[in-house]
Amino acid sequence: MKISSAKRDFGLSETTFWHAVSNGGPPKRPGAPNVLTSHEENQLVGYCINMQKLVFGLTKWGVNYCVMEIMKLNKQSHLFEEDGPGQDWWERFMRDHPELSFCVPQNLLEARAQKVNKTIVDDHFKKLKQIINENSLAVAQIWNMNETGFVIVPKLEKVIAKKGTCQVHKIAYGNSHDHISVAPTISVAGSYIPPLIIYKGIRTIPGLLDRTLPETVMSFTSTGSHISYTIVDFCRNNEILLYALPPHTTHVLQPSEIPFAKLKKEYSKACEKYSNENDDMIVTKRTFAKVFGFTFLETYTPQAIYPSLVTERFDISPLSSQSSIQQAMPSLLAQKPTNSKHFHSTCSNVNQLIEENMKLKNENALLKSQISVANEELNTSKILEHPSYIRSDLPSPRKKRKTFPFSQLLTSEESWCQLEEVNREVECKADKAKQKKEIAAQKKAEQELRLVQKNEKRAQKTLGKQKDH
C-alpha cells in the first residue's frame, strides 16, 4: 500500500503517520513487561477463578508464588525480587484481566461447606413442595423463624478526636459482651409477628418490657436444644406443621437471614440516637427492648420482607433449587439416605473438581491445535492443580446422631415416634439419676447415723470410767 493511500484510508495526519514510522511500530503498552505467555496467563486466571469457587481463593502472595514457580520451572530469567511480581506487574495484570478483582472473603465453616450440596438441597425442596401441596397451604400460612444474637454495646464506629490522640474510649454498660437473643418470625406474604426476646437469667428485671412492641412475649429458657418434645407436642395439638431446615444450611436456605445485616446496622444507629436524645444515657439490658423495638419497626417492613430474595428461598420450583446449589459450589456430595432415619456418610465425591479439570484440559487441547506450546509451558499444569479432598471409605464406629442430617417435618408421625423414644430415654436417665441421688443420700444418712451412735457409745464408756474412779 502506498503512503498516501494509507494516510487517506485510515484518516491519519501527516505528523501522526511519520511519528509511527520513525518509532518502528506501535507504541509500547504501559506497565511492567509480560513475563508470562498469554497461554500461561489464561491458565493462571482460570486457576484463580476456580480456586475461588472452591473456597480456596488465592491471595496476592499466593499468585506471586505461582508465578515464581512457573518461571522457575521454565528456567526463565526475571527482574522480580524474591517475593515475586511487584505493583507495576499487578496493575498491568489486573488491567488485562478485568474479570478479576480483590474481595474480602467471608469465613465458611467446614460443616456448612459440606452440608449445602445437591442431595440435601434437593431433598429439602422436595419435602417442602410435598408439605405445601398435601396441606394446600397459602403464602400467609407459611412462617419462618430464625434466631440471631445482639450485644448490648454494638460495634463502635469512628468518632471525632484530637489529632495525635493515642487512645479514644467510649463508655459502655457493665459487660460489653452481654448477649441477648432475638427470634423474628416472618411469613411469605411479607408480614411478621412480634419477635421473641430471650434474656439470660431467672429473675425478671422491672421495666424490662417498657415501650416494646405490642404483645411482645418474653421467654426464659434453660435448654440448648432447638428440637424440644414440649414444643413439638404443642404444635401437634394446635395443628401447626413444624418443619426443620437441614442443619448448617441456613446461610443459603433460611429466608430470615436476609434482613439481619440491615437490622444490626440500624440497631447501632438507634443506640447512638438514644444516647444523644437522653443526655448521653447508655443502652442497658433494661432499655434494650425499647431501642430494639424502634429499629425492628423501621427495618421489618413489607418491602424488606417480601422481595424476591425471601420468596426464592420459599420457592418450590426446580429453578430455586438449582440457584441454591450454585451457592454450594464447594460442597461435597453426600450419599443418599438408605433408610427412614437418613443415616449417611459424607464421603467426598470429586465430580465437581473433575469437571473443572476437564474444562481446562479441553481449553489446553484447543490451544495446542492452534498454536505451538513449548514443553516447559505445558508443565505449568503440575503447579496449577486443583486441590482434592478425599475422605477414607473405611468403616467407622457408628455413633448416634445429635442432629437430623436432612430437613424434617417434626410434627409427622415418624418424627413424633422418634422424639417420644428420645423423651423416654431422657426420662429414664433422669429417673436413674434421681434414684442414684436418693441411694447416695440414704447411704450418707446411714453413715451419719452410725457415726452418731458410735460417738454416743464412746461418750457412755468415758462416763462409766469416770464413775468407777
Coordinates of C-alpha atoms in Angstrom, one line a residue:
M1 CA 0.0 0.0 0.0
K2 CA 1.3 3.4 -0.9
I3 CA 1.9 6.0 1.9
S4 CA -0.6 8.4 0.5
S5 CA -3.3 5.7 0.3
A6 CA -2.6 4.5 3.9
K7 CA -3.0 8.1 5.2
R8 CA -6.2 8.6 3.3
D9 CA -7.8 5.2 4.1
F10 CA -7.0 5.3 7.8
G11 CA -7.6 9.0 8.3
L12 CA -4.1 9.7 9.7
S13 CA -2.5 13.1 9.8
E14 CA 1.0 13.7 8.4
T15 CA 2.6 14.2 11.8
T16 CA 1.0 11.1 13.3
F17 CA 1.9 8.9 10.4
W18 CA 5.6 9.8 10.2
H19 CA 5.8 9.6 14.0
A20 CA 4.7 6.0 13.9
V21 CA 7.0 5.2 11.0
S22 CA 10.0 6.7 12.8
N23 CA 9.3 4.7 16.0
G24 CA 9.3 1.5 14.1
G25 CA 5.9 0.2 15.1
P26 CA 3.0 0.6 17.6
P27 CA 3.8 2.3 21.0
K28 CA 4.7 0.1 23.9
R29 CA 1.9 -1.0 26.3
P30 CA 2.1 0.8 29.7
G31 CA 3.0 -1.3 32.7
A32 CA 5.6 -3.9 33.5
P33 CA 6.7 -6.3 30.7
N34 CA 4.7 -9.5 30.3
V35 CA 6.9 -12.3 31.8
L36 CA 4.3 -15.0 31.2
T37 CA 2.9 -16.1 27.8
S38 CA -0.7 -15.4 27.1
H39 CA -1.4 -19.1 27.5
E40 CA 0.2 -19.2 30.9
E41 CA -1.7 -16.1 32.0
N42 CA -5.0 -17.6 30.8
Q43 CA -4.2 -20.7 32.8
L44 CA -3.4 -18.6 35.9
V45 CA -6.6 -16.6 35.6
G46 CA -8.7 -19.8 35.2
Y47 CA -6.9 -21.3 38.2
C48 CA -7.7 -18.2 40.4
I49 CA -11.4 -18.3 39.4
N50 CA -11.8 -22.0 40.0
M51 CA -10.0 -21.8 43.4
Q52 CA -12.3 -19.0 44.4
K53 CA -15.3 -21.2 43.5
L54 CA -13.9 -24.0 45.6
V55 CA -13.5 -21.5 48.6
F56 CA -9.7 -21.7 48.4
G57 CA -9.2 -18.3 47.0
L58 CA -5.7 -17.2 46.3
T59 CA -4.2 -14.1 48.0
K60 CA -1.7 -11.8 46.3
W61 CA 1.1 -13.7 47.8
G62 CA -0.3 -17.0 46.5
V63 CA -0.5 -15.7 42.9
N64 CA 3.1 -14.4 43.3
Y65 CA 4.2 -17.8 44.4
C66 CA 2.5 -19.5 41.4
V67 CA 4.2 -17.0 39.0
M68 CA 7.6 -17.6 40.5
E69 CA 7.2 -21.4 40.4
I70 CA 6.2 -21.2 36.7
M71 CA 9.2 -19.1 35.9
K72 CA 11.5 -21.4 37.9
L73 CA 10.0 -24.5 36.1
N74 CA 10.6 -22.8 32.7
K75 CA 14.1 -21.7 33.8
Q76 CA 13.2 -18.1 32.8
S77 CA 15.2 -15.1 33.9
H78 CA 13.4 -12.2 35.5
L79 CA 13.9 -8.9 37.3
F80 CA 11.5 -9.6 40.2
E81 CA 12.5 -9.7 43.8
E82 CA 12.2 -12.9 45.9
D83 CA 8.6 -12.1 46.9
G84 CA 7.6 -12.1 43.2
P85 CA 6.0 -9.6 40.9
G86 CA 5.7 -6.0 42.1
Q87 CA 3.0 -3.3 41.9
D88 CA 3.6 -2.5 38.2
W89 CA 3.1 -6.1 37.1
W90 CA 0.0 -6.4 39.2
E91 CA -1.5 -3.2 37.7
R92 CA -0.9 -4.5 34.2
F93 CA -2.2 -8.0 35.0
M94 CA -5.5 -6.7 36.6
R95 CA -5.9 -4.3 33.7
D96 CA -5.5 -7.1 31.1
H97 CA -8.0 -9.3 33.0
P98 CA -10.9 -7.1 34.2
E99 CA -12.9 -10.2 35.2
L100 CA -10.6 -10.4 38.3
S101 CA -10.9 -8.3 41.4
F102 CA -9.8 -8.4 45.0
C103 CA -12.5 -9.3 47.5
V104 CA -12.6 -9.8 51.3
P105 CA -13.8 -13.4 51.8
Q106 CA -16.3 -14.5 54.5
N107 CA -15.5 -17.4 56.8
L108 CA -17.4 -20.6 55.8
L109 CA -17.3 -23.4 58.3
E110 CA -16.4 -26.8 57.0
A111 CA -19.8 -28.2 58.2
R112 CA -21.6 -25.6 56.1
A113 CA -19.5 -26.3 53.1
Q114 CA -20.3 -30.0 53.3
K115 CA -24.0 -29.8 54.1
V116 CA -25.1 -27.5 51.3
N117 CA -24.9 -30.0 48.5
K118 CA -27.2 -31.2 45.8
T119 CA -28.5 -34.3 47.7
I120 CA -29.6 -32.4 50.8
V121 CA -30.9 -29.3 49.0
D122 CA -33.0 -31.3 46.5
D123 CA -34.3 -33.4 49.4
H124 CA -35.3 -30.2 51.2
F125 CA -37.2 -28.7 48.3
K126 CA -38.9 -32.0 47.5
K127 CA -40.2 -32.3 51.1
L128 CA -41.2 -28.6 51.2
K129 CA -43.2 -29.0 48.0
Q130 CA -44.9 -32.1 49.3
I131 CA -45.9 -30.5 52.5
I132 CA -47.3 -27.4 50.8
N133 CA -49.3 -29.4 48.2
E134 CA -50.7 -32.0 50.6
N135 CA -51.9 -29.4 53.0
S136 CA -52.9 -26.7 50.4
L137 CA -51.0 -24.0 52.2
A138 CA -51.4 -20.4 51.2
V139 CA -48.5 -17.9 51.4
A140 CA -50.0 -16.3 54.6
Q141 CA -49.8 -19.7 56.3
I142 CA -46.1 -20.3 55.8
W143 CA -43.9 -18.8 58.5
N144 CA -40.2 -18.9 59.1
M145 CA -38.4 -18.3 62.5
N146 CA -34.7 -17.7 63.0
E147 CA -32.5 -16.6 65.9
T148 CA -29.7 -14.0 66.0
G149 CA -27.7 -12.6 68.8
F150 CA -27.2 -8.9 69.8
V151 CA -24.7 -7.5 72.2
I152 CA -25.8 -4.6 74.3
V153 CA -22.9 -2.5 73.2
P154 CA -22.9 -2.6 69.3
K155 CA -19.9 -2.3 67.1
L156 CA -18.3 1.0 67.6
E157 CA -17.9 3.5 64.7
K158 CA -15.3 6.1 64.2
V159 CA -15.6 9.3 66.3
I160 CA -14.1 12.7 66.0
A161 CA -11.0 13.1 68.3
K162 CA -8.0 15.4 68.6
K163 CA -5.3 14.5 66.1
G164 CA -2.5 12.6 67.7
T165 CA -4.6 11.0 70.5
C166 CA -3.3 7.5 71.2
Q167 CA -6.4 6.1 72.8
V168 CA -10.0 7.1 72.3
H169 CA -12.6 5.5 74.6
K170 CA -16.4 5.3 74.8
I171 CA -18.4 4.5 77.9
A172 CA -20.1 1.1 78.0
Y173 CA -22.6 -0.6 80.3
G174 CA -21.4 -3.4 82.5
N175 CA -20.0 -6.3 80.5
S176 CA -19.9 -5.1 76.9
H177 CA -20.2 -8.7 75.7
D178 CA -23.6 -9.4 77.3
H179 CA -25.6 -11.4 74.8
I180 CA -29.4 -11.1 74.1
S181 CA -31.1 -13.5 71.6
V182 CA -33.8 -12.2 69.3
A183 CA -36.0 -14.6 67.2
P184 CA -38.0 -12.8 64.5
T185 CA -40.7 -14.6 62.6
I186 CA -41.8 -13.6 59.1
S187 CA -44.2 -15.1 56.5
V188 CA -44.1 -15.5 52.8
A189 CA -46.8 -12.9 52.5
G190 CA -44.5 -10.2 53.8
S191 CA -45.9 -9.9 57.3
Y192 CA -44.4 -10.6 60.7
I193 CA -45.3 -11.3 64.3
P194 CA -43.6 -9.6 67.3
P195 CA -40.2 -11.1 67.8
L196 CA -39.2 -13.2 70.8
I197 CA -36.5 -11.5 73.0
I198 CA -34.7 -14.1 75.2
Y199 CA -32.7 -12.8 78.2
K200 CA -30.2 -14.7 80.2
G201 CA -31.3 -15.0 83.8
I202 CA -34.0 -16.3 86.1
R203 CA -35.4 -13.2 87.8
T204 CA -37.4 -10.6 85.9
I205 CA -35.9 -7.1 85.9
P206 CA -38.5 -4.3 86.5
G207 CA -39.2 -2.3 83.4
L208 CA -37.7 -4.8 81.1
L209 CA -40.5 -4.6 78.5
D210 CA -41.4 -0.9 78.8
R211 CA -42.4 0.7 75.4
T212 CA -41.7 -2.5 73.5
L213 CA -43.7 -3.8 70.5
P214 CA -47.4 -4.7 71.2
E215 CA -47.9 -8.2 72.6
T216 CA -44.2 -8.9 73.0
V217 CA -43.6 -12.3 74.5
M218 CA -40.6 -12.8 76.9
S219 CA -39.3 -16.3 77.2
F220 CA -36.8 -17.8 79.7
T221 CA -35.1 -20.9 78.6
S222 CA -32.6 -23.3 80.2
T223 CA -32.2 -25.8 77.3
G224 CA -29.9 -25.5 74.3
S225 CA -31.9 -27.8 72.1
H226 CA -33.9 -26.4 69.2
I227 CA -35.9 -29.6 68.9
S228 CA -38.0 -29.9 72.1
Y229 CA -40.5 -32.6 72.9
T230 CA -42.7 -29.9 74.6
I231 CA -42.7 -27.6 71.6
V232 CA -43.5 -30.4 69.1
D233 CA -46.3 -31.6 71.3
F234 CA -47.8 -28.1 71.5
C235 CA -47.6 -27.7 67.7
R236 CA -49.3 -31.1 67.1
N237 CA -52.1 -30.2 69.5
N238 CA -52.6 -26.8 67.8
E239 CA -52.5 -28.0 64.1
I240 CA -49.1 -26.4 63.4
L241 CA -46.7 -28.1 61.0
L242 CA -43.2 -27.7 62.4
Y243 CA -40.6 -28.0 59.6
A244 CA -36.9 -28.1 60.4
L245 CA -34.4 -27.0 57.8
P246 CA -31.3 -29.1 57.2
P247 CA -28.6 -28.3 59.8
H248 CA -25.7 -26.0 58.7
T249 CA -27.6 -24.7 55.6
T250 CA -29.3 -21.6 57.0
H251 CA -26.9 -19.2 55.2
V252 CA -28.4 -20.5 51.9
L253 CA -31.9 -21.8 52.7
Q254 CA -33.0 -19.6 55.6
P255 CA -35.2 -16.6 54.5
S256 CA -35.0 -14.8 57.8
E257 CA -31.2 -14.5 57.4
I258 CA -31.7 -11.8 54.8
P259 CA -32.8 -8.7 56.9
F260 CA -30.4 -9.4 59.8
A261 CA -27.5 -7.4 58.4
K262 CA -29.6 -4.3 58.0
L263 CA -31.3 -4.9 61.3
K264 CA -28.0 -4.9 63.2
K265 CA -26.7 -1.9 61.3
E266 CA -29.9 0.1 62.2
Y267 CA -29.6 -1.0 65.8
S268 CA -26.1 0.6 66.0
K269 CA -27.6 3.8 64.7
A270 CA -30.5 3.6 67.1
C271 CA -28.1 3.2 70.1
E272 CA -26.3 6.4 69.1
K273 CA -29.5 8.3 68.6
Y274 CA -30.8 7.1 72.0
S275 CA -27.7 8.3 73.8
N276 CA -27.9 11.7 72.1
E277 CA -31.6 12.2 72.9
N278 CA -31.3 11.1 76.6
D279 CA -28.4 13.1 77.9
D280 CA -25.8 10.6 76.9
M281 CA -27.6 7.7 78.7
I282 CA -26.1 4.4 77.6
V283 CA -28.2 1.4 76.5
T284 CA -28.5 -1.3 79.2
K285 CA -30.3 -4.6 79.4
R286 CA -33.3 -2.7 80.9
T287 CA -33.6 -0.4 77.8
F288 CA -32.5 -2.8 75.1
A289 CA -36.1 -3.8 74.2
K290 CA -37.1 -0.2 73.8
V291 CA -34.2 0.7 71.5
F292 CA -34.6 -2.6 69.5
G293 CA -38.4 -2.0 69.1
F294 CA -37.9 1.2 67.2
T295 CA -35.2 -0.5 65.0
F296 CA -37.4 -3.5 64.3
L297 CA -40.4 -1.4 63.2
E298 CA -38.2 0.6 60.7
T299 CA -36.4 -2.5 59.3
Y300 CA -39.1 -5.2 59.0
T301 CA -41.3 -3.5 56.5
P302 CA -43.3 -5.5 53.8
Q303 CA -40.9 -4.0 51.2
A304 CA -37.9 -5.5 53.1
I305 CA -39.5 -8.9 53.8
Y306 CA -41.3 -9.7 50.6
P307 CA -38.5 -9.2 47.9
S308 CA -37.6 -12.0 45.6
L309 CA -34.7 -12.9 47.8
V310 CA -37.1 -14.0 50.5
T311 CA -39.6 -15.7 48.2
E312 CA -36.8 -17.5 46.4
R313 CA -35.9 -19.4 49.5
F314 CA -39.5 -20.4 50.0
D315 CA -40.0 -21.2 46.3
I316 CA -40.6 -24.9 45.4
S317 CA -39.7 -24.6 41.7
P318 CA -36.7 -26.6 40.3
L319 CA -35.1 -23.2 39.4
S320 CA -34.9 -22.2 43.1
S321 CA -33.2 -25.5 43.9
Q322 CA -30.6 -25.0 41.2
S323 CA -29.9 -21.4 42.3
S324 CA -29.3 -22.7 45.9
I325 CA -27.0 -25.4 44.6
Q326 CA -25.0 -22.7 42.7
Q327 CA -24.1 -21.1 46.0
A328 CA -23.0 -24.6 47.2
M329 CA -20.0 -24.9 44.8
P330 CA -17.5 -26.1 47.5
S331 CA -19.9 -28.7 48.9
L332 CA -19.1 -32.4 48.8
L333 CA -21.9 -34.6 47.6
A334 CA -23.4 -36.8 50.3
Q335 CA -24.7 -40.3 49.8
K336 CA -28.4 -40.7 49.5
P337 CA -30.3 -41.8 52.7
T338 CA -30.7 -45.6 52.8
N339 CA -33.4 -45.7 55.4
S340 CA -36.0 -43.6 57.1
K341 CA -33.6 -42.3 59.6
H342 CA -31.5 -40.8 56.8
F343 CA -28.2 -42.2 58.1
H344 CA -25.5 -41.4 55.6
S345 CA -21.8 -40.7 55.5
T346 CA -20.3 -37.6 53.9
C347 CA -17.6 -39.4 51.8
S348 CA -16.4 -37.0 49.3
N349 CA -17.2 -37.1 45.6
V350 CA -14.9 -35.1 43.4
N351 CA -17.1 -34.9 40.3
Q352 CA -17.2 -31.1 40.5
L353 CA -13.4 -30.9 40.6
I354 CA -13.1 -33.4 37.7
E355 CA -15.5 -31.3 35.6
E356 CA -13.4 -28.2 36.2
N357 CA -10.2 -30.0 35.3
M358 CA -11.8 -31.4 32.1
K359 CA -12.7 -27.9 31.1
L360 CA -9.1 -26.8 31.5
K361 CA -7.9 -29.8 29.6
N362 CA -10.2 -29.1 26.7
E363 CA -9.0 -25.5 26.6
N364 CA -5.4 -26.7 26.6
A365 CA -6.1 -29.1 23.7
L366 CA -7.8 -26.4 21.7
L367 CA -4.8 -24.1 22.2
K368 CA -2.4 -26.9 21.3
S369 CA -4.1 -27.4 18.0
Q370 CA -3.9 -23.7 17.1
I371 CA -0.5 -22.7 18.4
S372 CA 2.7 -24.5 19.3
V373 CA 3.3 -24.5 23.0
A374 CA 6.7 -25.1 24.5
N375 CA 7.3 -28.2 26.6
E376 CA 8.2 -26.1 29.6
E377 CA 4.9 -24.3 29.3
L378 CA 2.9 -27.5 29.5
N379 CA 4.5 -28.3 32.8
T380 CA 2.5 -25.4 34.4
S381 CA -0.4 -27.9 34.8
K382 CA 1.7 -29.5 37.6
I383 CA 1.7 -26.2 39.5
L384 CA -1.9 -25.1 38.8
E385 CA -3.6 -28.3 40.0
H386 CA -6.9 -28.2 41.9
P387 CA -6.9 -29.5 45.5
S388 CA -8.9 -32.7 46.0
Y389 CA -10.4 -33.5 49.4
I390 CA -10.8 -37.3 49.7
R391 CA -12.1 -38.9 52.8
S392 CA -11.4 -42.5 53.7
D393 CA -14.2 -45.0 53.0
L394 CA -13.1 -47.2 55.8
P395 CA -16.0 -48.1 58.1
S396 CA -16.0 -46.1 61.3
P397 CA -17.9 -47.0 64.5
R398 CA -21.5 -45.8 64.2
K399 CA -22.3 -43.0 66.6
K400 CA -25.7 -41.8 67.5
R401 CA -26.5 -38.6 65.7
K402 CA -27.3 -35.4 67.7
T403 CA -29.0 -33.7 64.7
F404 CA -31.1 -34.7 61.7
P405 CA -28.8 -34.7 58.6
F406 CA -31.8 -33.8 56.3
S407 CA -34.8 -31.5 56.6
Q408 CA -37.6 -33.0 58.5
L409 CA -41.3 -32.4 59.4
L410 CA -41.0 -32.7 63.2
T411 CA -44.8 -33.0 63.7
S412 CA -45.1 -36.1 61.4
E413 CA -45.8 -39.5 62.9
E414 CA -42.3 -40.8 62.2
S415 CA -40.6 -37.8 63.8
W416 CA -43.0 -37.9 66.7
C417 CA -42.2 -41.5 67.4
Q418 CA -38.5 -40.7 67.4
L419 CA -39.0 -37.8 69.7
E420 CA -41.1 -39.9 72.1
E421 CA -38.4 -42.5 72.2
V422 CA -35.8 -39.9 72.9
N423 CA -38.0 -38.4 75.6
R424 CA -38.5 -41.8 77.2
E425 CA -34.7 -42.3 77.2
V426 CA -34.2 -38.8 78.8
E427 CA -36.9 -39.6 81.4
C428 CA -35.3 -43.0 82.1
K429 CA -31.9 -41.4 82.6
A430 CA -33.4 -38.7 84.8
D431 CA -35.1 -41.4 86.9
K432 CA -31.9 -43.4 87.2
A433 CA -30.0 -40.2 88.2
K434 CA -32.7 -39.4 90.7
Q435 CA -32.5 -43.0 92.2
K436 CA -28.7 -42.7 92.4
K437 CA -29.1 -39.4 94.3
E438 CA -31.7 -40.9 96.6
I439 CA -29.5 -44.0 97.3
A440 CA -26.4 -41.8 97.8
A441 CA -28.4 -39.6 100.2
Q442 CA -29.7 -42.6 102.1
K443 CA -26.2 -44.1 102.4
K444 CA -24.9 -40.7 103.7
A445 CA -27.7 -40.5 106.2
E446 CA -26.9 -44.1 107.4
Q447 CA -23.2 -43.2 107.7
E448 CA -24.1 -40.1 109.7
L449 CA -26.4 -42.2 112.0
R450 CA -23.7 -44.8 112.6
L451 CA -21.2 -42.1 113.4
V452 CA -23.6 -40.5 115.9
Q453 CA -24.2 -43.9 117.5
K454 CA -20.5 -44.6 117.7
N455 CA -19.9 -41.2 119.3
E456 CA -22.6 -41.9 121.9
K457 CA -21.1 -45.3 122.8
R458 CA -17.7 -43.6 123.3
A459 CA -19.3 -40.9 125.5
Q460 CA -21.0 -43.6 127.6
K461 CA -17.8 -45.6 128.1
T462 CA -15.9 -42.4 129.1
L463 CA -18.7 -41.5 131.5
G464 CA -18.6 -45.1 133.0
K465 CA -14.9 -45.0 133.6
Q466 CA -15.2 -41.6 135.3
K467 CA -17.8 -43.0 137.7
D468 CA -15.6 -46.0 138.6
H469 CA -12.8 -43.7 139.6

